[in-house]
């Protein structure tokens, strides 16, 4: 099990408080509404007694003693409480609560001039007024918590997404896309539900429970104290169920991420799935994952549904002990049956708040499990970021220089001892066997990774001393895996630059030979290309990526296997577009097809992480080394 599943609840509450505190005004409104709701609930209970006593004229005269005691105002406890061990402070507290709760109605009658002639009208009107006030407080409380929950989790989701964007390629290699989708969408959604709905119950029912507890102390301090002493017996199973629910919820959210990963993988690889006839295999994998998802969620439901019966059973055992104590008090003459009945009635009213609190607590535990997973991602350090006092760079004036560059990945040395200078305007190609480190070498320039040893200089300045935004602004990128977005052709070319005119987009499109196929589309540049450009051919997608790089107009261009997946006709068109793009730019070309690098100013052969040969095409052929061997393999008849 992930150690994060056991992270302290208070630490997670502190983490969430960072996002909640900016909504303190709504929290203050919710707290006020909660207090009004709880006070109205207690007043309604007290008013029911008044209705029996005033409206129905059950004032205790001529009624059985037990009923008379229920409707008559409670008398302050006398010395008999001393015989039961009640302290003097306890007596004073009971008298205070009795006056505050039970005498309030009498004071209100005097303040409003209520007398037997109009009490029949006043009491029902007051009852309706308090009930409406309670309902209004419930509405305000619920909406305020919804506002807090939606606002805070929106901020959290934005922060989480921003942090994933800041992370390196290493991070994204270690965290599948489905897992990230699950955390950003599902886990934050679990938090939003808990804050928006269950925190209402947590606060509202807690304050209501406190009000009812005060009411119990006003009826009989000794009985209330005995009830309170039994509380730890009820709290123990709540704590145990809470820990179990959080662990189970953590595993359930991991299983949800597994499902998201499988769906993401099969969607991206659907052509391969169909080509190999693996539909049933993938369906079986998904069934296995859903079975694991079902098992862990059923355990969560078991805990959720078992918690209430267990807590109720413990409560009933406590009630049995309580009744034994109360029976002894009645038998000893220190308590009357009416007081016990009134106390039990109010004690029963505490059941619903306790039940709601237990349900809310279980949902909160699920949300804390989600918070653990979210916090883990947010707290991960960003490996590559601006150094203090980093400077901006606007252009390449002289050269790019690699000095003693070493790069290790997962304890494996990918590059070692790279020394290379690339002059402004030069086209340098990198070729060699697969896995030699060609792509890694060019990825170090825009700091997709940082060097392990050595340094890379742009005009004599270490790239780590440059601001990331300005450094990456110098580099245009076209890769073998064309990355396009589910948007229009125009927006994919402009990519995030809403200030660009259609004329600027069209100019880049013409240079990249995009216009040749766009003019045949009914919607032209406003054509939706689908996810990852699925509605375009491979060559069309690559030309669109070239147009995007051309519009960026960066002085340094990185071409990473830009034509490796194209047919001959498409490659010819893309090569023509690339020639337009490379004109006047310092270009680094990674290629397996040697036919694409013949015109490079210089070719570097990389093998086992080292530059083993350098020169132009003709010179390297004449040397008869690795380049000649690769050339002969590709062009042998």
Tab-separated table of C-alpha atoms in Angstrom, residues 143-605:
chain	number	residue	atom	x	y	z
A	143	UNK	CA	-25.322	27.506	-1.076
A	144	UNK	CA	-22.380	29.038	0.794
A	145	UNK	CA	-20.679	25.657	1.078
A	146	UNK	CA	-21.386	24.955	-2.598
A	147	UNK	CA	-19.729	28.264	-3.458
A	148	UNK	CA	-16.752	27.442	-1.250
A	149	UNK	CA	-16.447	23.900	-2.607
A	150	UNK	CA	-16.750	24.793	-6.284
A	151	UNK	CA	-14.458	27.803	-5.987
A	152	UNK	CA	-11.748	26.097	-3.927
A	153	UNK	CA	-11.660	22.934	-6.036
A	154	UNK	CA	-11.585	24.969	-9.260
A	155	UNK	CA	-8.524	26.778	-7.908
A	156	UNK	CA	-7.027	23.453	-6.839
A	157	UNK	CA	-7.694	21.842	-10.228
A	158	UNK	CA	-6.082	24.783	-12.033
A	159	UNK	CA	-3.056	24.621	-9.728
A	160	UNK	CA	-2.723	20.862	-10.192
A	161	UNK	CA	-2.923	21.143	-13.978
A	162	UNK	CA	-0.403	23.988	-14.007
A	163	UNK	CA	2.029	21.915	-11.937
A	164	UNK	CA	1.769	18.995	-14.374
A	165	UNK	CA	2.609	21.399	-17.214
A	166	UNK	CA	5.703	22.596	-15.335
A	167	UNK	CA	7.060	19.090	-14.837
A	168	UNK	CA	9.755	17.540	-17.007
A	169	UNK	CA	9.567	14.793	-19.588
A	170	UNK	CA	10.905	12.449	-16.906
A	171	UNK	CA	7.803	13.136	-14.791
A	172	UNK	CA	5.440	12.424	-17.688
A	173	UNK	CA	7.311	9.209	-18.473
A	174	UNK	CA	6.723	8.045	-14.896
A	175	UNK	CA	3.070	9.155	-14.649
A	176	UNK	CA	0.755	7.760	-17.352
A	177	UNK	CA	-1.699	10.191	-18.903
A	178	UNK	CA	-4.679	8.257	-17.538
A	179	UNK	CA	-3.380	8.675	-13.995
A	180	UNK	CA	-3.026	12.434	-14.468
A	181	UNK	CA	-6.530	12.671	-15.939
A	182	UNK	CA	-7.889	10.704	-12.975
A	183	UNK	CA	-6.256	13.012	-10.444
A	184	UNK	CA	-7.160	16.264	-12.170
A	185	UNK	CA	-10.760	15.263	-12.931
A	186	UNK	CA	-11.893	12.447	-10.612
A	187	UNK	CA	-9.921	13.078	-7.420
A	188	UNK	CA	-10.642	16.800	-7.417
A	189	UNK	CA	-14.294	15.941	-8.110
A	190	UNK	CA	-14.378	13.765	-4.980
A	191	UNK	CA	-13.038	16.719	-2.989
A	192	UNK	CA	-15.588	19.069	-4.505
A	193	UNK	CA	-18.470	16.780	-3.527
A	194	UNK	CA	-17.206	16.486	0.042
A	195	UNK	CA	-16.681	20.221	0.528
A	196	UNK	CA	-19.870	21.313	-1.212
A	197	UNK	CA	-22.262	18.792	0.331
A	198	UNK	CA	-20.847	16.909	3.299
A	199	UNK	CA	-19.104	19.783	5.057
A	200	UNK	CA	-22.565	21.309	5.399
A	201	UNK	CA	-23.642	18.323	7.481
A	202	UNK	CA	-20.339	18.240	9.335
A	203	UNK	CA	-20.684	21.814	10.584
A	204	UNK	CA	-24.463	22.097	10.733
A	205	UNK	CA	-25.059	18.848	12.573
A	206	UNK	CA	-22.097	19.414	14.913
A	207	UNK	CA	-23.509	22.754	16.074
A	208	UNK	CA	-27.027	21.277	16.288
A	209	UNK	CA	-25.657	18.415	18.362
A	210	UNK	CA	-23.994	20.903	20.690
A	211	UNK	CA	-27.292	22.761	21.102
A	212	UNK	CA	-29.149	19.541	21.906
A	213	UNK	CA	-26.424	18.613	24.378
A	214	UNK	CA	-26.909	21.930	26.168
A	215	UNK	CA	-30.623	21.173	26.244
A	216	UNK	CA	-29.921	17.812	27.896
A	217	UNK	CA	-27.772	19.488	30.550
A	218	UNK	CA	-30.618	21.916	31.239
A	219	UNK	CA	-32.992	18.997	31.866
A	220	UNK	CA	-30.744	16.925	34.123
A	221	UNK	CA	-27.046	17.619	34.565
A	222	UNK	CA	-26.284	14.206	36.056
A	223	UNK	CA	-27.947	12.231	33.255
A	224	UNK	CA	-26.301	14.407	30.625
A	225	UNK	CA	-22.898	13.890	32.243
A	226	UNK	CA	-23.387	10.100	32.256
A	227	UNK	CA	-24.377	10.244	28.563
A	228	UNK	CA	-21.291	12.285	27.754
A	229	UNK	CA	-19.000	9.832	29.559
A	230	UNK	CA	-20.278	7.089	27.231
A	231	UNK	CA	-19.299	9.113	24.131
A	232	UNK	CA	-15.796	7.555	23.715
A	233	UNK	CA	-17.409	4.143	23.267
A	234	UNK	CA	-19.284	5.549	20.254
A	235	UNK	CA	-16.292	7.499	18.946
A	236	UNK	CA	-13.977	4.460	18.858
A	237	UNK	CA	-15.777	2.622	16.004
A	238	UNK	CA	-16.125	5.941	14.155
A	239	UNK	CA	-12.343	6.406	14.270
A	240	UNK	CA	-11.726	2.809	13.174
A	241	UNK	CA	-14.158	3.050	10.268
A	242	UNK	CA	-12.611	6.401	9.275
A	243	UNK	CA	-9.127	4.911	8.932
A	244	UNK	CA	-10.431	1.920	6.999
A	245	UNK	CA	-12.470	4.119	4.673
A	246	UNK	CA	-9.517	6.366	3.887
A	247	UNK	CA	-7.246	3.421	3.027
A	248	UNK	CA	-9.954	1.811	0.913
A	249	UNK	CA	-10.742	5.087	-0.854
A	250	UNK	CA	-7.064	5.547	-1.678
A	251	UNK	CA	-6.980	2.123	-3.342
A	252	UNK	CA	-10.288	2.800	-5.111
A	253	UNK	CA	-8.921	6.002	-6.616
A	254	UNK	CA	-5.825	4.129	-7.798
A	255	UNK	CA	-8.066	1.550	-9.480
A	256	UNK	CA	-9.997	4.401	-11.132
A	257	UNK	CA	-6.697	5.728	-12.491
A	258	UNK	CA	-5.938	2.236	-13.864
A	259	UNK	CA	-9.228	2.290	-15.776
A	260	UNK	CA	-8.441	5.729	-17.174
A	261	UNK	CA	-5.018	4.494	-18.315
A	262	UNK	CA	-6.503	1.504	-20.123
A	263	UNK	CA	-9.114	3.620	-21.907
A	264	UNK	CA	-6.460	6.177	-22.895
A	265	UNK	CA	-4.076	3.492	-24.203
A	266	UNK	CA	-6.690	1.634	-26.213
A	267	UNK	CA	-8.035	4.879	-27.702
A	268	UNK	CA	-4.561	5.969	-28.817
A	269	UNK	CA	-3.683	2.522	-30.123
A	270	UNK	CA	-7.033	1.575	-31.631
A	271	UNK	CA	-5.521	0.983	-35.092
A	272	UNK	CA	-2.991	-1.473	-33.651
A	273	UNK	CA	-5.722	-3.166	-31.608
A	274	UNK	CA	-7.791	-3.702	-34.749
A	275	UNK	CA	-4.815	-4.645	-36.923
A	276	UNK	CA	-3.827	-7.452	-34.533
A	277	UNK	CA	-7.430	-8.465	-33.818
A	278	UNK	CA	-6.919	-7.809	-30.108
A	279	UNK	CA	-10.379	-6.427	-29.301
A	280	UNK	CA	-11.210	-9.388	-27.065
A	281	UNK	CA	-7.792	-9.239	-25.398
A	282	UNK	CA	-8.231	-5.543	-24.571
A	283	UNK	CA	-11.802	-6.158	-23.417
A	284	UNK	CA	-10.508	-8.920	-21.109
A	285	UNK	CA	-7.841	-6.579	-19.695
A	286	UNK	CA	-10.516	-3.991	-19.037
A	287	UNK	CA	-12.806	-6.559	-17.377
A	288	UNK	CA	-9.966	-7.563	-15.052
A	289	UNK	CA	-9.361	-3.918	-14.172
A	290	UNK	CA	-13.065	-3.275	-13.571
A	291	UNK	CA	-13.214	-6.405	-11.391
A	292	UNK	CA	-10.434	-4.978	-9.207
A	293	UNK	CA	-12.210	-1.625	-9.221
A	294	UNK	CA	-15.463	-3.330	-8.210
A	295	UNK	CA	-13.822	-5.316	-5.398
A	296	UNK	CA	-12.238	-2.318	-3.724
A	297	UNK	CA	-15.388	-0.205	-4.112
A	298	UNK	CA	-17.525	-2.996	-2.645
A	299	UNK	CA	-15.211	-3.003	0.359
A	300	UNK	CA	-15.781	0.728	0.672
A	301	UNK	CA	-19.546	0.235	0.508
A	302	UNK	CA	-19.262	-2.544	3.099
A	303	UNK	CA	-17.501	-0.173	5.482
A	304	UNK	CA	-19.987	2.594	4.746
A	305	UNK	CA	-23.061	0.433	5.306
A	306	UNK	CA	-21.588	-1.395	8.298
A	307	UNK	CA	-20.612	1.746	10.169
A	308	UNK	CA	-24.123	2.883	11.113
A	309	UNK	CA	-25.339	-0.495	12.508
A	310	UNK	CA	-22.133	-0.918	14.533
A	311	UNK	CA	-22.322	2.605	15.940
A	312	UNK	CA	-26.033	2.188	16.664
A	313	UNK	CA	-25.372	-1.124	18.438
A	314	UNK	CA	-22.715	0.501	20.602
A	315	UNK	CA	-25.146	3.335	21.249
A	316	UNK	CA	-27.900	0.928	22.295
A	317	UNK	CA	-25.528	-0.815	24.713
A	318	UNK	CA	-24.716	2.597	26.145
A	319	UNK	CA	-28.426	3.377	26.356
A	320	UNK	CA	-28.965	0.162	28.317
A	321	UNK	CA	-26.304	1.187	30.833
A	322	UNK	CA	-27.841	4.655	30.950
A	323	UNK	CA	-31.335	3.258	31.667
A	324	UNK	CA	-29.934	1.117	34.467
A	325	UNK	CA	-28.449	4.254	36.013
A	326	UNK	CA	-31.679	6.233	35.504
A	327	UNK	CA	-33.750	3.388	36.991
A	328	UNK	CA	-31.647	3.470	40.134
A	329	UNK	CA	-32.173	7.228	40.350
A	330	UNK	CA	-35.950	6.879	40.060
A	331	UNK	CA	-35.963	4.005	42.555
A	332	UNK	CA	-33.952	6.143	44.984
A	333	UNK	CA	-36.416	9.011	44.559
A	334	UNK	CA	-33.858	11.472	43.201
A	335	UNK	CA	-35.498	11.642	39.766
A	336	UNK	CA	-39.075	11.547	38.527
A	337	UNK	CA	-40.327	9.658	35.488
A	338	UNK	CA	-41.360	12.853	33.683
A	339	UNK	CA	-37.787	14.165	33.722
A	340	UNK	CA	-36.533	10.844	32.373
A	341	UNK	CA	-39.110	10.819	29.559
A	342	UNK	CA	-38.288	14.404	28.601
A	343	UNK	CA	-34.568	13.585	28.695
A	344	UNK	CA	-35.013	10.464	26.556
A	345	UNK	CA	-37.093	12.407	24.038
A	346	UNK	CA	-34.359	15.003	23.592
A	347	UNK	CA	-31.674	12.311	23.619
A	348	UNK	CA	-33.478	10.551	20.771
A	349	UNK	CA	-33.443	13.804	18.791
A	350	UNK	CA	-29.632	13.567	18.793
A	351	UNK	CA	-29.757	10.351	16.753
A	352	UNK	CA	-30.334	12.040	13.379
A	353	UNK	CA	-27.419	14.520	13.726
A	354	UNK	CA	-25.104	11.692	14.833
A	355	UNK	CA	-26.186	9.541	11.877
A	356	UNK	CA	-25.613	12.406	9.429
A	357	UNK	CA	-22.258	13.194	11.014
A	358	UNK	CA	-21.149	9.590	10.569
A	359	UNK	CA	-22.126	9.593	6.885
A	360	UNK	CA	-20.444	12.958	6.364
A	361	UNK	CA	-17.306	11.707	8.085
A	362	UNK	CA	-17.041	8.712	5.737
A	363	UNK	CA	-17.302	10.972	2.686
A	364	UNK	CA	-14.737	13.328	4.215
A	365	UNK	CA	-12.367	10.362	4.632
A	366	UNK	CA	-12.808	9.575	0.931
A	367	UNK	CA	-11.989	13.185	0.125
A	368	UNK	CA	-8.879	13.089	2.326
A	369	UNK	CA	-7.690	10.046	0.375
A	370	UNK	CA	-8.160	12.073	-2.822
A	371	UNK	CA	-6.355	15.016	-1.210
A	372	UNK	CA	-3.366	12.762	-0.477
A	373	UNK	CA	-3.018	11.852	-4.151
A	374	UNK	CA	-3.482	15.460	-5.266
A	375	UNK	CA	-1.019	16.825	-2.734
A	376	UNK	CA	1.582	14.269	-3.803
A	377	UNK	CA	1.581	15.692	-7.327
A	378	UNK	CA	1.489	19.334	-6.254
A	379	UNK	CA	4.327	18.848	-3.772
A	380	UNK	CA	6.606	17.124	-6.279
A	381	UNK	CA	9.571	19.425	-6.916
A	382	UNK	CA	9.855	20.912	-10.389
A	383	UNK	CA	13.282	19.746	-11.541
A	384	UNK	CA	13.761	22.364	-14.229
A	385	UNK	CA	12.906	25.960	-13.426
A	386	UNK	CA	14.433	29.416	-13.658
A	387	UNK	CA	17.502	30.010	-11.573
A	388	UNK	CA	17.649	33.078	-9.389
A	389	UNK	CA	18.841	36.060	-11.462
A	390	UNK	CA	18.250	34.190	-14.729
A	391	UNK	CA	18.487	36.481	-17.750
A	392	UNK	CA	16.410	36.747	-20.895
A	393	UNK	CA	17.773	36.043	-24.364
A	394	UNK	CA	16.234	37.418	-27.551
A	395	UNK	CA	18.244	35.861	-30.371
A	396	UNK	CA	21.187	33.679	-31.344
A	397	UNK	CA	24.074	35.934	-32.341
A	398	UNK	CA	27.056	33.596	-32.537
A	399	UNK	CA	26.897	29.888	-31.667
A	400	UNK	CA	25.608	26.980	-29.593
A	401	UNK	CA	28.308	25.078	-27.731
A	402	UNK	CA	28.219	21.739	-25.882
A	403	UNK	CA	31.126	21.442	-23.418
A	404	UNK	CA	31.866	18.093	-21.771
A	405	UNK	CA	28.184	17.180	-21.682
A	406	UNK	CA	27.254	14.018	-19.785
A	407	UNK	CA	23.664	12.886	-19.263
A	408	UNK	CA	22.479	9.977	-17.134
A	409	UNK	CA	18.939	8.650	-16.957
A	410	UNK	CA	17.990	6.099	-14.308
A	411	UNK	CA	21.672	5.338	-13.591
A	412	UNK	CA	22.363	4.721	-17.300
A	413	UNK	CA	24.833	6.967	-19.098
A	414	UNK	CA	23.051	8.135	-22.251
A	415	UNK	CA	25.555	10.800	-23.350
A	416	UNK	CA	29.194	11.094	-22.356
A	417	UNK	CA	31.829	13.647	-23.170
A	418	UNK	CA	29.950	15.578	-25.850
A	419	UNK	CA	31.968	18.541	-27.152
A	420	UNK	CA	30.366	20.334	-30.073
A	421	UNK	CA	30.018	23.837	-31.491
A	422	UNK	CA	27.215	24.786	-33.871
A	423	UNK	CA	27.642	28.135	-35.581
A	424	UNK	CA	24.770	30.479	-36.321
A	425	UNK	CA	23.020	29.554	-39.578
A	426	UNK	CA	24.651	26.115	-39.732
A	427	UNK	CA	22.665	22.941	-40.443
A	428	UNK	CA	24.001	20.077	-38.316
A	429	UNK	CA	22.584	16.556	-38.609
A	430	UNK	CA	22.833	13.793	-36.008
A	431	UNK	CA	22.737	10.212	-37.220
A	432	UNK	CA	23.631	6.842	-35.792
A	433	UNK	CA	22.217	3.590	-34.443
A	434	UNK	CA	18.964	3.652	-32.454
A	435	UNK	CA	19.406	4.370	-28.761
A	436	UNK	CA	22.674	6.193	-29.296
A	437	UNK	CA	21.470	9.452	-27.709
A	438	UNK	CA	20.654	11.630	-30.734
A	439	UNK	CA	17.240	12.832	-29.539
A	440	UNK	CA	18.511	13.282	-25.993
A	441	UNK	CA	21.291	15.551	-27.264
A	442	UNK	CA	18.884	17.980	-28.950
A	443	UNK	CA	16.371	17.777	-26.066
A	444	UNK	CA	19.025	19.135	-23.705
A	445	UNK	CA	19.186	22.417	-25.638
A	446	UNK	CA	15.682	23.728	-24.676
A	447	UNK	CA	16.123	22.093	-21.239
A	448	UNK	CA	13.540	19.358	-21.570
A	449	UNK	CA	16.194	17.695	-19.410
A	450	UNK	CA	19.237	19.183	-17.699
A	451	UNK	CA	22.762	17.921	-18.249
A	452	UNK	CA	24.244	15.709	-15.531
A	453	UNK	CA	27.733	17.096	-16.106
A	454	UNK	CA	29.175	19.776	-18.357
A	455	UNK	CA	27.198	22.651	-19.838
A	456	UNK	CA	25.469	23.957	-22.944
A	457	UNK	CA	26.121	27.568	-23.938
A	458	UNK	CA	24.199	29.959	-26.166
A	459	UNK	CA	26.435	32.881	-27.105
A	460	UNK	CA	28.650	32.000	-24.157
A	461	UNK	CA	25.829	31.888	-21.568
A	462	UNK	CA	24.884	28.626	-19.839
A	463	UNK	CA	21.313	27.735	-20.835
A	464	UNK	CA	20.581	27.128	-17.124
A	465	UNK	CA	21.237	30.836	-16.540
A	466	UNK	CA	18.642	31.837	-19.132
A	467	UNK	CA	14.962	32.299	-18.437
A	468	UNK	CA	13.118	29.210	-19.576
A	469	UNK	CA	10.461	31.142	-21.470
A	470	UNK	CA	13.007	33.118	-23.495
A	471	UNK	CA	15.249	30.071	-24.061
A	472	UNK	CA	12.388	27.988	-25.407
A	473	UNK	CA	11.232	30.974	-27.414
A	474	UNK	CA	14.460	30.617	-29.414
A	475	UNK	CA	13.684	27.034	-30.435
A	476	UNK	CA	11.172	25.795	-32.990
A	477	UNK	CA	10.396	22.075	-32.837
A	478	UNK	CA	9.097	19.564	-35.377
A	479	UNK	CA	9.071	15.937	-34.191
A	480	UNK	CA	8.284	12.580	-35.728
A	481	UNK	CA	5.180	12.281	-33.520
A	482	UNK	CA	3.222	15.306	-34.650
A	483	UNK	CA	1.324	16.853	-31.750
A	484	UNK	CA	-1.903	18.524	-32.841
A	485	UNK	CA	-4.942	19.544	-30.846
A	486	UNK	CA	-8.670	18.986	-31.259
A	487	UNK	CA	-9.268	22.403	-32.774
A	488	UNK	CA	-9.314	24.161	-36.132
A	489	UNK	CA	-6.446	24.249	-38.613
A	490	UNK	CA	-6.075	27.974	-37.989
A	491	UNK	CA	-5.804	27.605	-34.218
A	492	UNK	CA	-3.352	24.710	-34.516
A	493	UNK	CA	-1.037	26.823	-36.650
A	494	UNK	CA	-1.363	29.911	-34.425
A	495	UNK	CA	-1.353	27.755	-31.230
A	496	UNK	CA	-2.232	30.049	-28.366
A	497	UNK	CA	-1.505	33.308	-30.191
A	498	UNK	CA	-4.918	34.898	-30.559
A	499	UNK	CA	-3.320	38.193	-31.631
A	500	UNK	CA	-2.255	36.782	-35.011
A	501	UNK	CA	-4.274	37.700	-38.063
A	502	UNK	CA	-5.603	35.175	-40.547
A	503	UNK	CA	-3.220	36.664	-43.124
A	504	UNK	CA	-0.201	35.724	-40.964
A	505	UNK	CA	-1.545	32.189	-40.558
A	506	UNK	CA	-2.138	31.868	-44.297
A	507	UNK	CA	1.384	33.086	-45.075
A	508	UNK	CA	2.913	30.391	-42.848
A	509	UNK	CA	0.533	27.825	-44.336
A	510	UNK	CA	1.625	28.684	-47.886
A	511	UNK	CA	5.299	28.341	-46.997
A	512	UNK	CA	4.614	24.946	-45.373
A	513	UNK	CA	2.470	23.803	-48.344
A	514	UNK	CA	-0.579	23.519	-46.082
A	515	UNK	CA	-2.690	25.712	-48.324
A	516	UNK	CA	-2.610	23.009	-51.014
A	517	UNK	CA	-5.013	20.783	-49.057
A	518	UNK	CA	-6.798	23.466	-47.006
A	519	UNK	CA	-8.388	25.055	-50.056
A	520	UNK	CA	-10.120	21.736	-50.807
A	521	UNK	CA	-11.785	21.670	-47.372
A	522	UNK	CA	-15.323	23.167	-47.132
A	523	UNK	CA	-14.535	25.098	-43.931
A	524	UNK	CA	-10.985	25.984	-44.960
A	525	UNK	CA	-8.844	27.118	-42.042
A	526	UNK	CA	-11.821	26.720	-39.696
A	527	UNK	CA	-11.945	22.959	-40.297
A	528	UNK	CA	-11.932	20.901	-37.094
A	529	UNK	CA	-9.159	18.301	-37.382
A	530	UNK	CA	-10.210	16.005	-34.503
A	531	UNK	CA	-8.165	14.671	-31.611
A	532	UNK	CA	-4.446	14.593	-32.514
A	533	UNK	CA	-5.397	15.620	-36.077
A	534	UNK	CA	-7.033	12.271	-36.790
A	535	UNK	CA	-8.975	13.703	-39.766
A	536	UNK	CA	-5.768	14.544	-41.628
A	537	UNK	CA	-3.199	12.312	-43.314
A	538	UNK	CA	0.287	11.878	-41.869
A	539	UNK	CA	1.838	14.234	-44.408
A	540	UNK	CA	-0.852	16.861	-43.835
A	541	UNK	CA	-0.336	16.701	-40.079
A	542	UNK	CA	3.417	17.118	-40.479
A	543	UNK	CA	3.030	20.107	-42.792
A	544	UNK	CA	0.669	21.663	-40.243
A	545	UNK	CA	3.354	21.244	-37.563
A	546	UNK	CA	5.904	22.867	-39.894
A	547	UNK	CA	3.563	25.823	-40.451
A	548	UNK	CA	3.264	26.198	-36.677
A	549	UNK	CA	7.055	26.228	-36.291
A	550	UNK	CA	7.366	28.653	-39.188
A	551	UNK	CA	4.897	31.073	-37.598
A	552	UNK	CA	6.861	30.955	-34.352
A	553	UNK	CA	9.833	32.240	-36.369
A	554	UNK	CA	12.420	30.962	-33.883
A	555	UNK	CA	16.116	31.374	-34.831
A	556	UNK	CA	16.956	27.785	-33.817
A	557	UNK	CA	15.140	24.844	-35.375
A	558	UNK	CA	15.098	21.253	-34.091
A	559	UNK	CA	13.872	18.576	-36.523
A	560	UNK	CA	13.559	15.218	-34.768
A	561	UNK	CA	12.820	12.466	-37.320
A	562	UNK	CA	10.425	14.880	-39.016
A	563	UNK	CA	9.924	12.679	-42.110
A	564	UNK	CA	10.544	9.179	-40.777
A	565	UNK	CA	6.911	8.034	-40.882
A	566	UNK	CA	5.942	9.410	-44.284
A	567	UNK	CA	5.560	7.764	-47.662
A	568	UNK	CA	7.735	8.896	-50.560
A	569	UNK	CA	5.225	11.387	-52.007
A	570	UNK	CA	4.405	12.917	-48.627
A	571	UNK	CA	8.091	13.059	-47.721
A	572	UNK	CA	8.868	15.022	-50.874
A	573	UNK	CA	6.236	17.630	-49.988
A	574	UNK	CA	7.373	17.804	-46.363
A	575	UNK	CA	11.035	18.101	-47.411
A	576	UNK	CA	10.112	21.053	-49.605
A	577	UNK	CA	8.242	22.647	-46.671
A	578	UNK	CA	11.203	21.961	-44.374
A	579	UNK	CA	13.577	23.598	-46.835
A	580	UNK	CA	11.457	26.751	-46.621
A	581	UNK	CA	11.448	26.516	-42.818
A	582	UNK	CA	15.212	25.954	-42.470
A	583	UNK	CA	16.168	28.928	-44.626
A	584	UNK	CA	18.157	31.392	-42.495
A	585	UNK	CA	17.874	29.318	-39.314
A	586	UNK	CA	20.369	27.377	-37.216
A	587	UNK	CA	19.081	23.834	-37.577
A	588	UNK	CA	19.674	20.621	-35.642
A	589	UNK	CA	18.400	17.574	-37.542
A	590	UNK	CA	17.954	14.105	-36.017
A	591	UNK	CA	17.465	11.471	-38.706
A	592	UNK	CA	17.657	7.771	-39.420
A	593	UNK	CA	17.166	8.201	-43.167
A	594	UNK	CA	20.545	9.338	-44.432
A	595	UNK	CA	18.948	10.624	-47.630
A	596	UNK	CA	17.464	13.480	-45.605
A	597	UNK	CA	20.824	14.749	-44.280
A	598	UNK	CA	23.049	14.726	-47.367
A	599	UNK	CA	22.796	18.497	-47.743
A	600	UNK	CA	23.630	19.242	-44.105
A	601	UNK	CA	26.668	21.458	-43.514
A	602	UNK	CA	27.926	18.914	-41.024
A	603	UNK	CA	26.922	15.423	-39.977
A	604	UNK	CA	27.692	14.090	-36.487
A	605	UNK	CA	27.627	10.333	-36.037
